Each structure stands twice: as structure tokens, then as C-alpha cells.
PDB file of C-alpha atoms in Angstrom:
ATOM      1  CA  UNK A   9     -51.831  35.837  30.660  1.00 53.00           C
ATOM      2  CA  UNK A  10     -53.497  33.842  33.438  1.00 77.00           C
ATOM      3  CA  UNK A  11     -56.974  35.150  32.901  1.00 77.00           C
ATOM      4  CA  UNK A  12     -56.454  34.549  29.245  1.00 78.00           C
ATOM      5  CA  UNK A  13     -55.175  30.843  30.186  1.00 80.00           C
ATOM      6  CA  UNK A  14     -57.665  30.015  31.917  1.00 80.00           C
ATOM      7  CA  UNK A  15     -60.175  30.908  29.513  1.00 82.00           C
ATOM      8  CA  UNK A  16     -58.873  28.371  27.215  1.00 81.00           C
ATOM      9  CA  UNK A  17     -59.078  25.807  29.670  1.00 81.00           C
ATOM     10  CA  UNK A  18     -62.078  26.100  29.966  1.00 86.00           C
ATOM     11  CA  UNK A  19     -63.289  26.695  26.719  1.00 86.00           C
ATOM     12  CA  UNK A  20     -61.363  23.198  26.200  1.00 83.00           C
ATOM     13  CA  UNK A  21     -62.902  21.606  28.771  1.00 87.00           C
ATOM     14  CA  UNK A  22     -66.532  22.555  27.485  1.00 90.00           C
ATOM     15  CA  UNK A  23     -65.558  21.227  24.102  1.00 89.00           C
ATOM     16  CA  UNK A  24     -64.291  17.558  25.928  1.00 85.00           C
ATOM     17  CA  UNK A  25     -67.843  17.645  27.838  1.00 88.00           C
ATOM     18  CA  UNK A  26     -69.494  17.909  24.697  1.00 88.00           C
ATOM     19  CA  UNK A  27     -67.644  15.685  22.517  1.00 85.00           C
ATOM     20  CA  UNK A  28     -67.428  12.954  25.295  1.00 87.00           C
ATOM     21  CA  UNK A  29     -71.419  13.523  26.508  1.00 88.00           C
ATOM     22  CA  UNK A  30     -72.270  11.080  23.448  1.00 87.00           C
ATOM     23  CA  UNK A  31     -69.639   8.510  24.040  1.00 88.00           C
ATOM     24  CA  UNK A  32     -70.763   8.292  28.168  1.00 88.00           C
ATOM     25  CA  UNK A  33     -74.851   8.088  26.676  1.00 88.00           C
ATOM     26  CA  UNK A  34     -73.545   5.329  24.680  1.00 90.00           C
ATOM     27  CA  UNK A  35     -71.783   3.580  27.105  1.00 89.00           C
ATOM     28  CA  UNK A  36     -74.653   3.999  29.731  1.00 89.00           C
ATOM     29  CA  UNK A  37     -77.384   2.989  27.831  1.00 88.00           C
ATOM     30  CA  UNK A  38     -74.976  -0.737  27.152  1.00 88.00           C
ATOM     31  CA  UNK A  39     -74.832  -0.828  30.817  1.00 89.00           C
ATOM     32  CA  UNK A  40     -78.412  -0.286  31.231  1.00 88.00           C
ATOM     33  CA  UNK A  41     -81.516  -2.994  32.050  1.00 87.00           C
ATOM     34  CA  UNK A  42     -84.264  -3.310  29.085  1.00 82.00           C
ATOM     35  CA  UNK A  43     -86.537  -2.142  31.968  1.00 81.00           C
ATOM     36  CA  UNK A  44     -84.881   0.953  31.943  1.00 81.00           C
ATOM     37  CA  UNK A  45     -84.351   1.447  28.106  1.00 80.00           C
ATOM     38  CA  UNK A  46     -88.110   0.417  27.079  1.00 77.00           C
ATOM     39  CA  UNK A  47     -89.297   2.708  30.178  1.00 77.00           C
ATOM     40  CA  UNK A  48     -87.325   5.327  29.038  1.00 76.00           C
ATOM     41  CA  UNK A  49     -85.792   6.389  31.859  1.00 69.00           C
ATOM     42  CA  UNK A  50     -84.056  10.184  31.433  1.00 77.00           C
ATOM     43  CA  UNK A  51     -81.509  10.087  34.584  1.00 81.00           C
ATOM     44  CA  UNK A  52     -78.275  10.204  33.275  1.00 82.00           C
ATOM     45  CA  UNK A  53     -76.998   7.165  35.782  1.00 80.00           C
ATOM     46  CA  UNK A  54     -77.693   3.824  36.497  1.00 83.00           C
ATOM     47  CA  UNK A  55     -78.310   2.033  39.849  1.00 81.00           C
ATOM     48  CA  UNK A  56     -78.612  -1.308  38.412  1.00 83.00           C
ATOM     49  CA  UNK A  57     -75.941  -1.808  35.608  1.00 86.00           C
ATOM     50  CA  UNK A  58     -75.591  -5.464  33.854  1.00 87.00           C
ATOM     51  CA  UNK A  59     -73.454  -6.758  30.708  1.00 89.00           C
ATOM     52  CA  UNK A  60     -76.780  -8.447  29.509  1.00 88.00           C
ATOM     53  CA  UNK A  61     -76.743  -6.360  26.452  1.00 86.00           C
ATOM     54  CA  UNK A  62     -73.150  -6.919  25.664  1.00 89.00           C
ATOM     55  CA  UNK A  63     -73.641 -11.153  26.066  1.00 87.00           C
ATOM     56  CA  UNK A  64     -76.651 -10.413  23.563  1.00 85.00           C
ATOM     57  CA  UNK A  65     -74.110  -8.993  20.838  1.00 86.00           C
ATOM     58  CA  UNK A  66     -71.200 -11.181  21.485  1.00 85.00           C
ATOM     59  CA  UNK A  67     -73.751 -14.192  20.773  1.00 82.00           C
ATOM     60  CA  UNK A  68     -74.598 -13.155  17.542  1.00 79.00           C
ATOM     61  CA  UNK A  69     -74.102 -16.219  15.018  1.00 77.00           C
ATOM     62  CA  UNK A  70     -71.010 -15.999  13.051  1.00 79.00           C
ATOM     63  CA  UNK A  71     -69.658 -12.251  15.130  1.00 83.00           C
ATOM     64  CA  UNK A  72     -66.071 -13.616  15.377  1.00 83.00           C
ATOM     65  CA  UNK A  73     -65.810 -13.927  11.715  1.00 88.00           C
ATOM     66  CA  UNK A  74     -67.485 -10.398  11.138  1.00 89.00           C
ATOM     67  CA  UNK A  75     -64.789  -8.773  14.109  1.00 88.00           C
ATOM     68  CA  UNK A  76     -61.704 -10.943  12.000  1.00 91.00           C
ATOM     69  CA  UNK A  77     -63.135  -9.613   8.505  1.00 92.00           C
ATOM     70  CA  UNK A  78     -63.493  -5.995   9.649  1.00 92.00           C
ATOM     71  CA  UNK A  79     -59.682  -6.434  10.972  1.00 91.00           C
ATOM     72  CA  UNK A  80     -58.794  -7.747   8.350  1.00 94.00           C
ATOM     73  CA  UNK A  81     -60.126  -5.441   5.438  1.00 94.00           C
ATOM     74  CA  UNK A  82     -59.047  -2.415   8.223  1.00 93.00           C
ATOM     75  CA  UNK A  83     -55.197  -3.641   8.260  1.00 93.00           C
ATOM     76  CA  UNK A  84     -54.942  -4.078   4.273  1.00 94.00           C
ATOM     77  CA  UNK A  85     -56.385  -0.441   3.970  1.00 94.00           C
ATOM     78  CA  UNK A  86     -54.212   0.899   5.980  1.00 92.00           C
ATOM     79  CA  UNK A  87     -51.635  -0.877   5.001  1.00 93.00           C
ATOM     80  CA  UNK A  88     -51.801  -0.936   1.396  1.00 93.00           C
ATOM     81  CA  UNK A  89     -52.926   3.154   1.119  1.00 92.00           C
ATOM     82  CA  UNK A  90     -50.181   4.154   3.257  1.00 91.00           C
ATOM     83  CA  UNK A  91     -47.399   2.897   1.517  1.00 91.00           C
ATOM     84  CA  UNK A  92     -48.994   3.630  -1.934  1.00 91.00           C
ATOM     85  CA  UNK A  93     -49.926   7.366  -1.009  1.00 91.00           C
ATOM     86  CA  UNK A  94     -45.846   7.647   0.719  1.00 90.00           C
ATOM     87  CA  UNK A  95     -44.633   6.105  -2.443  1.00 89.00           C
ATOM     88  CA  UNK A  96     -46.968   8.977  -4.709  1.00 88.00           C
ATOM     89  CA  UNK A  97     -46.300  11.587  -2.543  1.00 88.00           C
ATOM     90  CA  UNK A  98     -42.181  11.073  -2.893  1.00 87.00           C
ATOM     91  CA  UNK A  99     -42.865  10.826  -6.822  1.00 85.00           C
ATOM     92  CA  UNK A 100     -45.016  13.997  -7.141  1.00 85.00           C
ATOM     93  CA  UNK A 101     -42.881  16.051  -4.795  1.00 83.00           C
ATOM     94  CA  UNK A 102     -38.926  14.821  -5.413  1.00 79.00           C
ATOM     95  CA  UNK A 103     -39.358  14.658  -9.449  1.00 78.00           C
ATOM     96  CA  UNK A 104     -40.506  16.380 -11.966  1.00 78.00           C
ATOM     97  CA  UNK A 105     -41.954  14.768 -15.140  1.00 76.00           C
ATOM     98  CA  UNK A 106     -44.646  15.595 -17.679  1.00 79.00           C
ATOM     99  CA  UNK A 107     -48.558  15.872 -16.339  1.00 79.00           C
ATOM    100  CA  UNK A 108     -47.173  16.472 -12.479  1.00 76.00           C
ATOM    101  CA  UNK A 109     -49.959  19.337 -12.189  1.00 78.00           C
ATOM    102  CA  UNK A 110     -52.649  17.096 -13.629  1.00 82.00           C
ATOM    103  CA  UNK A 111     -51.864  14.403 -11.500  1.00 80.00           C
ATOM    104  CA  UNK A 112     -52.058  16.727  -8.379  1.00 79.00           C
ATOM    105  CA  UNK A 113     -55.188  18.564  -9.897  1.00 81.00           C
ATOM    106  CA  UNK A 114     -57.163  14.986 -10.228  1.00 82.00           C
ATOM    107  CA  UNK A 115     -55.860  13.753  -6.750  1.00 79.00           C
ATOM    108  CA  UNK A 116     -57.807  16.790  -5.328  1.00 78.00           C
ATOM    109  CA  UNK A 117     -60.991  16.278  -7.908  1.00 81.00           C
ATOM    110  CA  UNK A 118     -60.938  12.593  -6.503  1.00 76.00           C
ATOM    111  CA  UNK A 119     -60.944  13.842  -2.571  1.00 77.00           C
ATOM    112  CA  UNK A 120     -64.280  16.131  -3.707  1.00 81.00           C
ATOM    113  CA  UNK A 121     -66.645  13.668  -5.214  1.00 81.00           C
ATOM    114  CA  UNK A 122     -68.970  12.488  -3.075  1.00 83.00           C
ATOM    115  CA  UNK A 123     -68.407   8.749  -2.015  1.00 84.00           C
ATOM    116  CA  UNK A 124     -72.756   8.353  -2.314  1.00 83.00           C
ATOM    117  CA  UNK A 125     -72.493   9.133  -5.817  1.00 85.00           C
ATOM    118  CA  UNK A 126     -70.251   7.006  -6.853  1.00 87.00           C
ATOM    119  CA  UNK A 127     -71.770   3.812  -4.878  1.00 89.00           C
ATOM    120  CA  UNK A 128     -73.811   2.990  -7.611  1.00 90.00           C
ATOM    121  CA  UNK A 129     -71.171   2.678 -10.292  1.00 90.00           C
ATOM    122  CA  UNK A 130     -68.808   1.146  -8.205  1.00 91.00           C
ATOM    123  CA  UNK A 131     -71.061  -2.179  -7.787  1.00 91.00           C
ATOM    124  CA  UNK A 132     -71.365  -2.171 -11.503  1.00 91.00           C
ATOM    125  CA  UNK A 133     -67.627  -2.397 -11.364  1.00 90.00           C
ATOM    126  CA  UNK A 134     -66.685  -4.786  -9.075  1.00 90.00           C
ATOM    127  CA  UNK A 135     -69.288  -6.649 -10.625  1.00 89.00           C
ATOM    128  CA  UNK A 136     -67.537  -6.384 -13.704  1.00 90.00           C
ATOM    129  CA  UNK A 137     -64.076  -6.775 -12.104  1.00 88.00           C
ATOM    130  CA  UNK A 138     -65.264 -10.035 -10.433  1.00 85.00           C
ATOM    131  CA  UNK A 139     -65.888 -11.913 -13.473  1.00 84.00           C
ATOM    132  CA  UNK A 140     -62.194 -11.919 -14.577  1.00 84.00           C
ATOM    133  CA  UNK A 141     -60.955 -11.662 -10.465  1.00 83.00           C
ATOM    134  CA  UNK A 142     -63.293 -13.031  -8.618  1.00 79.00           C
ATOM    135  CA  UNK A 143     -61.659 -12.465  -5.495  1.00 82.00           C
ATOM    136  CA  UNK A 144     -62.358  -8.842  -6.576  1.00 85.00           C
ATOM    137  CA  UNK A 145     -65.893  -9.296  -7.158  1.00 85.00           C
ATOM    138  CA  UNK A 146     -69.315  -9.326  -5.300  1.00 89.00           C
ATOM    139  CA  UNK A 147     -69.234 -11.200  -2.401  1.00 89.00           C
ATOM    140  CA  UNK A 148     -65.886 -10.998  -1.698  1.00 90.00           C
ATOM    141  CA  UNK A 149     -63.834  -9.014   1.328  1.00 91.00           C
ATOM    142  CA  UNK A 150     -61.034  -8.022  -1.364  1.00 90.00           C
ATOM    143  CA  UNK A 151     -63.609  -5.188  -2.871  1.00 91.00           C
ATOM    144  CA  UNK A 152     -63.901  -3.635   0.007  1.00 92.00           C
ATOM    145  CA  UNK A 153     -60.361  -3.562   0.538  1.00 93.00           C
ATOM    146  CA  UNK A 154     -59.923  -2.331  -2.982  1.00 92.00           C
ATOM    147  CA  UNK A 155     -62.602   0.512  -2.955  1.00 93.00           C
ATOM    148  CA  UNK A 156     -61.228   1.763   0.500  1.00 93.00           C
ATOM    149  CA  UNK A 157     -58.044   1.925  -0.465  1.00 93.00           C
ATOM    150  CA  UNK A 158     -58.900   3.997  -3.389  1.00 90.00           C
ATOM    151  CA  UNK A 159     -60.946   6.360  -1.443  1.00 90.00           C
ATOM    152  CA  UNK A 160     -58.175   7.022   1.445  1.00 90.00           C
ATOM    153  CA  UNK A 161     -55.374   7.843  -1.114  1.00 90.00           C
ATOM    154  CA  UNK A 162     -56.387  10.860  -2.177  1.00 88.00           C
ATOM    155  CA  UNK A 163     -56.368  12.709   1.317  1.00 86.00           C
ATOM    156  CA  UNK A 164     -53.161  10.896   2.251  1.00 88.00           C
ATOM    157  CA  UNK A 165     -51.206  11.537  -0.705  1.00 89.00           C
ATOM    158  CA  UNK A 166     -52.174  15.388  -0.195  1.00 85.00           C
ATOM    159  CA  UNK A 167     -51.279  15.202   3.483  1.00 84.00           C
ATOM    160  CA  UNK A 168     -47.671  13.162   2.887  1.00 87.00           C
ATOM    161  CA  UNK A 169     -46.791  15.679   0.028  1.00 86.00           C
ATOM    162  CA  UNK A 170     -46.164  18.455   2.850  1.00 83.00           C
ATOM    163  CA  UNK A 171     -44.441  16.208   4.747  1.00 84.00           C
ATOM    164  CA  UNK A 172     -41.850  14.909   2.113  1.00 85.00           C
ATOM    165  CA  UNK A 173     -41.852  18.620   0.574  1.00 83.00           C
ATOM    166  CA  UNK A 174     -40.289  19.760   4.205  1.00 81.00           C
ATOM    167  CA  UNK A 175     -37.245  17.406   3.685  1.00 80.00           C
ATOM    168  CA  UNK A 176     -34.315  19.576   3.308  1.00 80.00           C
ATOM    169  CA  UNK A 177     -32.950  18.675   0.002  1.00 77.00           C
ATOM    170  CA  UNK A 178     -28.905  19.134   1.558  1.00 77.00           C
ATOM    171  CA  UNK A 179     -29.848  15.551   3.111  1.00 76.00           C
ATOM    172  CA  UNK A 180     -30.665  13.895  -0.279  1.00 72.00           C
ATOM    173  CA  UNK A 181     -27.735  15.619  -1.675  1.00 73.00           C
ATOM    174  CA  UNK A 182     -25.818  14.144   1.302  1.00 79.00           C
ATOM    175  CA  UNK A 183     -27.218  10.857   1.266  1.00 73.00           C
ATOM    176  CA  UNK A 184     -25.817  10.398  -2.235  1.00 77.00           C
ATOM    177  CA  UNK A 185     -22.519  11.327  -1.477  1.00 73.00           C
ATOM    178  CA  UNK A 186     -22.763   8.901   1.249  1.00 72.00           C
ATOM    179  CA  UNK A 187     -23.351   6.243  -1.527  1.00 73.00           C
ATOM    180  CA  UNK A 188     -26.803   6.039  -0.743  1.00 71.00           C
ATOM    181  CA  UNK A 189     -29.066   5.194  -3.987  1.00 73.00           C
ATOM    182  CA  UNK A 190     -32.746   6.419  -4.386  1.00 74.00           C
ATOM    183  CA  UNK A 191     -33.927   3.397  -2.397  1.00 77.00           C
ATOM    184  CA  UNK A 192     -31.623   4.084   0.307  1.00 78.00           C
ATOM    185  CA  UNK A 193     -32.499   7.301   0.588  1.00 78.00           C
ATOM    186  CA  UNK A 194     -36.291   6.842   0.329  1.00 80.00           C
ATOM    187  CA  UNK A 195     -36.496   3.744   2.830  1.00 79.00           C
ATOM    188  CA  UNK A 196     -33.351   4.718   5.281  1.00 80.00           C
ATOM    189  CA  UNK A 197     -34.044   8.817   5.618  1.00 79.00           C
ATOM    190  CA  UNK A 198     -37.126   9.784   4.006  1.00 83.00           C
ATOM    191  CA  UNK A 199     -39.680   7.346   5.799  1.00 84.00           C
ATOM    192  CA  UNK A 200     -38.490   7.996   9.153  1.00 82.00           C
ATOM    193  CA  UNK A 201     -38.439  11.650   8.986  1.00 82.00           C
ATOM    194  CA  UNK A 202     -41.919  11.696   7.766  1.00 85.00           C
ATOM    195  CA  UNK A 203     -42.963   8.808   9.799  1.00 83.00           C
ATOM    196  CA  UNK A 204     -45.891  10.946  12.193  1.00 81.00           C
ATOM    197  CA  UNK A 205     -47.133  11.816   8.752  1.00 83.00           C
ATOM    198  CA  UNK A 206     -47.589   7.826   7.694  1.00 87.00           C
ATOM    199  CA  UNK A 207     -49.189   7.723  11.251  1.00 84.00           C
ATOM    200  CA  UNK A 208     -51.524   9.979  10.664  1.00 83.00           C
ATOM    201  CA  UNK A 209     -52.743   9.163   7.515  1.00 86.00           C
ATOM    202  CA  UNK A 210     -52.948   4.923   8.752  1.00 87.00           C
ATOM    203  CA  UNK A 211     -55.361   6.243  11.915  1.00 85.00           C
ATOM    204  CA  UNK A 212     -58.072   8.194   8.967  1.00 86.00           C
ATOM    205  CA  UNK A 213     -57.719   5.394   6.717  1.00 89.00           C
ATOM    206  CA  UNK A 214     -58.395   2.971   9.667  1.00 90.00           C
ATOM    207  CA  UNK A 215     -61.209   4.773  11.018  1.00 88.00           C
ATOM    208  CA  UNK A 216     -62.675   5.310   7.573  1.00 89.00           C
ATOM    209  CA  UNK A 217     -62.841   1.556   6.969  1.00 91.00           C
ATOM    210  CA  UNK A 218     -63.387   0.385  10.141  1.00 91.00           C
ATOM    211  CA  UNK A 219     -66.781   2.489  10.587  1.00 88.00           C
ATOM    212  CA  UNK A 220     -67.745   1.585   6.684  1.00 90.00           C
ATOM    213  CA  UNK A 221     -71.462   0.472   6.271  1.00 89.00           C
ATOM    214  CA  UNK A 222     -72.306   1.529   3.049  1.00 89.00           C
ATOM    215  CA  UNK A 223     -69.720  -0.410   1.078  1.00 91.00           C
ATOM    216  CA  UNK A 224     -70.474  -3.207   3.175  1.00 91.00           C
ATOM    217  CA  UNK A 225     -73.621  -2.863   2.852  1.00 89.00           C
ATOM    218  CA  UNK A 226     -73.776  -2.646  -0.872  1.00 90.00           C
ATOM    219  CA  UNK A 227     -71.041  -5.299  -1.969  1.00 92.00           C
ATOM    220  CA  UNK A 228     -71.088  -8.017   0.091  1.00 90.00           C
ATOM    221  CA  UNK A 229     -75.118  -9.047  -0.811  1.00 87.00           C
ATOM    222  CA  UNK A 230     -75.156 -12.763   0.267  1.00 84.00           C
ATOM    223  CA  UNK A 231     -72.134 -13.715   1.697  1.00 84.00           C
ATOM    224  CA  UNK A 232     -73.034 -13.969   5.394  1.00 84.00           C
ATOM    225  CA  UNK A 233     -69.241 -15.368   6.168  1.00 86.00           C
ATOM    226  CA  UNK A 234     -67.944 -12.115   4.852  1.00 89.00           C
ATOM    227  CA  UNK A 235     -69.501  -9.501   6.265  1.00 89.00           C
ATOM    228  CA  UNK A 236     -68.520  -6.908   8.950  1.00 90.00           C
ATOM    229  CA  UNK A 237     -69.083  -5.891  11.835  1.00 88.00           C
ATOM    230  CA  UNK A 238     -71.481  -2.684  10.889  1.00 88.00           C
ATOM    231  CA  UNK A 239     -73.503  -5.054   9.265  1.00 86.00           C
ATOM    232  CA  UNK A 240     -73.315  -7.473  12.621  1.00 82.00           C
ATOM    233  CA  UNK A 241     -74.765  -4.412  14.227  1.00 83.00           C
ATOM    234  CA  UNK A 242     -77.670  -4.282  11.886  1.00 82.00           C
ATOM    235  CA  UNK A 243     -79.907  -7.660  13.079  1.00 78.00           C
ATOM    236  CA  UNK A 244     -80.539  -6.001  16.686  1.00 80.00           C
ATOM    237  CA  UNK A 245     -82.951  -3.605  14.546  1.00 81.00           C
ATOM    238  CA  UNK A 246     -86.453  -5.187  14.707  1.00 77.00           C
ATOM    239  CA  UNK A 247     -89.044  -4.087  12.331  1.00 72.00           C
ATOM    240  CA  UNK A 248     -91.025  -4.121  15.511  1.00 74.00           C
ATOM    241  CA  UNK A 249     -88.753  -2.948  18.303  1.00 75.00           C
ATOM    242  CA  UNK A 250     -85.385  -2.255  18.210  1.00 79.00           C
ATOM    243  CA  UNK A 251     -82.837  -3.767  20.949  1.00 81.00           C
ATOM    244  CA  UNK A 252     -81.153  -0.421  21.405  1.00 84.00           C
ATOM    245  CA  UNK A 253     -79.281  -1.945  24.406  1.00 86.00           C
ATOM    246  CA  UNK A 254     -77.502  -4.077  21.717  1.00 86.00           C
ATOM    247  CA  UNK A 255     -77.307  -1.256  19.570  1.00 87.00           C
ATOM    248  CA  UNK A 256     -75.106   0.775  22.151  1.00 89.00           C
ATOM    249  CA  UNK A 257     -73.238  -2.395  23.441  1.00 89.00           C
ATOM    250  CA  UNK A 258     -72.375  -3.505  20.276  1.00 87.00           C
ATOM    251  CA  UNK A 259     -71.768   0.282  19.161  1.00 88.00           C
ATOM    252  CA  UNK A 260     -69.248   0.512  22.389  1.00 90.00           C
ATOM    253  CA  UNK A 261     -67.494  -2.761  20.960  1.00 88.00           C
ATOM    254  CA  UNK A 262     -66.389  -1.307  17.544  1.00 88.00           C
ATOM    255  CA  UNK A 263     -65.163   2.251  19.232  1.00 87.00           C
ATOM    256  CA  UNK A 264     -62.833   0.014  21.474  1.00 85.00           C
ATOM    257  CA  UNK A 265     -60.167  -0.958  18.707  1.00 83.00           C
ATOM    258  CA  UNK A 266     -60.754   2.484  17.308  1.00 82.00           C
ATOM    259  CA  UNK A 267     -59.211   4.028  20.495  1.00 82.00           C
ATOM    260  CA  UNK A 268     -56.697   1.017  20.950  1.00 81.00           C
ATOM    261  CA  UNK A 269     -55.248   1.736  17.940  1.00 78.00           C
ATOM    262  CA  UNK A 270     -55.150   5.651  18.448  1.00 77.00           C
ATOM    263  CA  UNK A 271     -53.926   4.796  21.840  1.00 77.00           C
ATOM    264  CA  UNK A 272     -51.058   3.089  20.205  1.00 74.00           C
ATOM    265  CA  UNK A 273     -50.463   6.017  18.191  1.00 70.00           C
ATOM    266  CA  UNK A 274     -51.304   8.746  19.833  1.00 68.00           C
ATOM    267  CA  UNK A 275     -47.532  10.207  20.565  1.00 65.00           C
ATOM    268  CA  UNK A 276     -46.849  10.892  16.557  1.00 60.00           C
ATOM    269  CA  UNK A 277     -50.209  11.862  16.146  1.00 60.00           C
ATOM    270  CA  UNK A 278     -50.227  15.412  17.040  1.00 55.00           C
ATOM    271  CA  UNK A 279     -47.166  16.342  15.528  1.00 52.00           C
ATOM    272  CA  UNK A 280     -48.244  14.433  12.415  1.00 45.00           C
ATOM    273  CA  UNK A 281     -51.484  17.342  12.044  1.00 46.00           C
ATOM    274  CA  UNK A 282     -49.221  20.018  13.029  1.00 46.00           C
ATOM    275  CA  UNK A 283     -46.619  19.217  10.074  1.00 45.00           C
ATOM    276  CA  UNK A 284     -49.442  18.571   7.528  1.00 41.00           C
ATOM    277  CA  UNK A 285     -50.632  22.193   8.725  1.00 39.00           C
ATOM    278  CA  UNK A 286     -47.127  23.501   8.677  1.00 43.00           C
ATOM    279  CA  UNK A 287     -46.411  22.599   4.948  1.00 43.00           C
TER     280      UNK A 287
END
């Protein structure tokens, strides 16, 4: 048992080197000179590190408004997908009703198709959509939010359905003869119980918006004052030479929140994955 042990200790601990060896390049080449990264220098150190490349990023025109929009498209998703996906997920697990099948079919269709091949008719339709809501439209922060929170339904929905299915139903039947109505029961003993569930599903949906370029990239065209930060990211590369100490200081910026969040989370989060795997 000890040999076998510490096998998978260190079969974990080659898996951590490898999945944190990016993160430290990243981090090390923000710390670096410009001597350094236009020499090219190999050595996986620094003797000299300087915060030159993070002032460079942090002085971009306008990169307080991209850091507020990216927060604030990020919390809506997460928001908004969460409590619609917990609200589908009660309806397609605690009652049954015509088309319950389909609906759960075409919820899995939707989690296959490829988000690239739908770009293209998704600007068509927020184009469309922003000529009777314009705050809906081109240009505008709330398509992103809508698109998003489209795409991270699907996947939560699925993952919330095993969590609400593993609700004994002796505690509905108990909550109504406690005089508890459907909202009672749904807000007071439901959400709780499946609460590292919710918490899971908020940290994909966050990372999947947060990280977004394409979107970004494709709906907001000339609005400068709403654009994210990917798109920040995307002046330090010169047709000539690219500032790829900006690139990896500015990179390092946008993981920061990411782990802050799952940070914040991170207690629920494991036995959110084990009882999506469970059910």
C-alpha cells in the first residue's frame, strides 16, 4: 500500500510540474528585461527581474474600462446561466410533462455544435436583434452577455440535473407536509443541497467568458469603450515585433481573477465534480 502510494504521489506531482511549467514560463518571461526576451535567452531564471512590462499593460488607454467590462459581462454570465440552468434542471428532473426527452435530447445537441460554426450566424443575429434592442446589438456588452449565457447552459443544466436527481424525494414529500410550497421547497432545501453543484457550474461559465476572444472579437467591431480585456491584450502585437513581455504580463493579469475567484471557491469545488460524476 505504501509503494503503491507513493507511486501516485508522484505520478501527481509530475502532472502539477507539467501543468504549472507553463504558468511559471509565463510569469517569468513578465518579469523579464526586453534585453533578455529579444536576446532570447533559454535559462529558465532571471537575475534581473523588473515590472516594466506590467507598467506597459496597465498604461494601455482606456484598460480600466476593458478590466470593468470583462467583470462585468463575466458576473452576468455567471449569474444569469446559473440560476437559469438550476431553475431547468429542477423542471426537467422533478416533473414530468410532454417533450421532456426532446428537451434533454436538444440540450445535449446544443453542448456538441461547435461554437466556430456558429460565429458567423450569430453576428447576423445580434445584428438583427439590435435593430429592435439595441442594447442587444453590435457594439454593445449585452451580446456578449447574451451569447455566453446561451453557450454555458447547456453543460450546466446537464451537470445540475444529477445533482437535483440525487435529492431524496422523502424530503420534498416532507417539506410539504411541513407546509412548505414548491417555492419553499426549491429556494429553502433544494438550492442548498445542490449548492457545490451551482459552484461548479458559476467557475466554467466564468472561465469560459472571462477567457472569450472570439465573441469579442467578432461583436464588438467599433466600440473601443466596450471592449475586453482579450482584446486589450491584442495592441502589444506589432506587425513588426511583438512586445511579448506585455503579452505575458498582461496574460498573468487576466489568470489572477481567474484563480481569485477559484480561490474563493475552491472548498465546494471538488465535491461539486465528484457529485456530477456520482449521478
Amino acid at each position: 500500500m505504501t509503494l503503491r502510494r507513493l507511486r501516485n504521489d508522484l505520478a501527481g506531482l509530475l502532472v502539477a510540474l507539467v501543468v504549472a511549467l507553463p504558468l511559471y514560463w509565463m510569469l517569468l518571461s513578465a518579469l523579464r528585461p526586453r534585453t533578455e526576451l529579444e536576446a532570447g535567452d533559454p535559462s529558465p531564471y532571471t537575475l534581473d527581474p523588473t515590472l516594466d512590462s506590467f507598467r506597459r499593460v496597465l498604461l494601455i488607454d482606456g484598460f480600466g474600462q476593458y478590466l470593468l467590462n470583462s467583470v462585468l459581462v463575466a458576473a452576468v454570465v455567471v449569474t444569469a446561466s446559473t440560476l437559469c440552468a438550476f431553475l431547468a434542471a429542477v423542471a426537467l428532473t422533478r416533473y414530468r410533462f410532454r417533450l421532456r426527452t426532446t428537451l434533454l435530447v436538444m440540450v445535449l445537441v446544443a453542448q456538441m455544435v461547435p461554437v466556430e460554426a456558429l460565429t458567423i450566424p450569430l453576428f447576423f443575429l445580434m445584428r438583427t436583434v439590435g435593430a429592435g434592442v439595441p442594447g442587444l446589438g453590435l457594439n454593445h456588452l449585452g451580446s456578449l452577455m447574451l451569447v455566453h449565457t446561451a453557450f454555458a447552459l447547456p453543460l450546466a443544466i446537464w451537470m445540475l440535473r444529477s445533482f437535483v436527481a440525487a435529492v431524496p424525494a422523502e424530503l420534498e414529500e416532507a417539506a410539504w407536509l411541513d407546509g412548505a410550497g414548491s417555492l419553499a421547497f426549491v429556494t429553502r432545501v433544494l438550492f442548498p443541497l445542490v449548492a457545490p453543484g451551482v459552484v461548479a457550474c458559476s467557475i466554467f461559465s466564468f472561465i469560459m467568458t472571462w477567457n472569450d476572444f472570439l465573441f469579442a472579437r467578432t461583436f464588438i467591431i467599433s466600440a473601443q469603450e466596450n471592449q475586453t480585456l482579450p482584446i486589450a491584450l491584442l495592441s502589444l502585437f506589432k506587425p513588426d515585433e511583438n512586445d511579448w513581455g506585455g503579452i505575458m504580463a498582461g496574460s498573468v493579469l487576466m489568470t489572477l481573477p481567474v484563480l481569485v475567484f477559484f480561490m474563493f471557491v475552491q472548498h465546494r469545488l471538488a465535491s461539486g465534480l465528484g457529485g456530477a460524476v456520482k449521478g
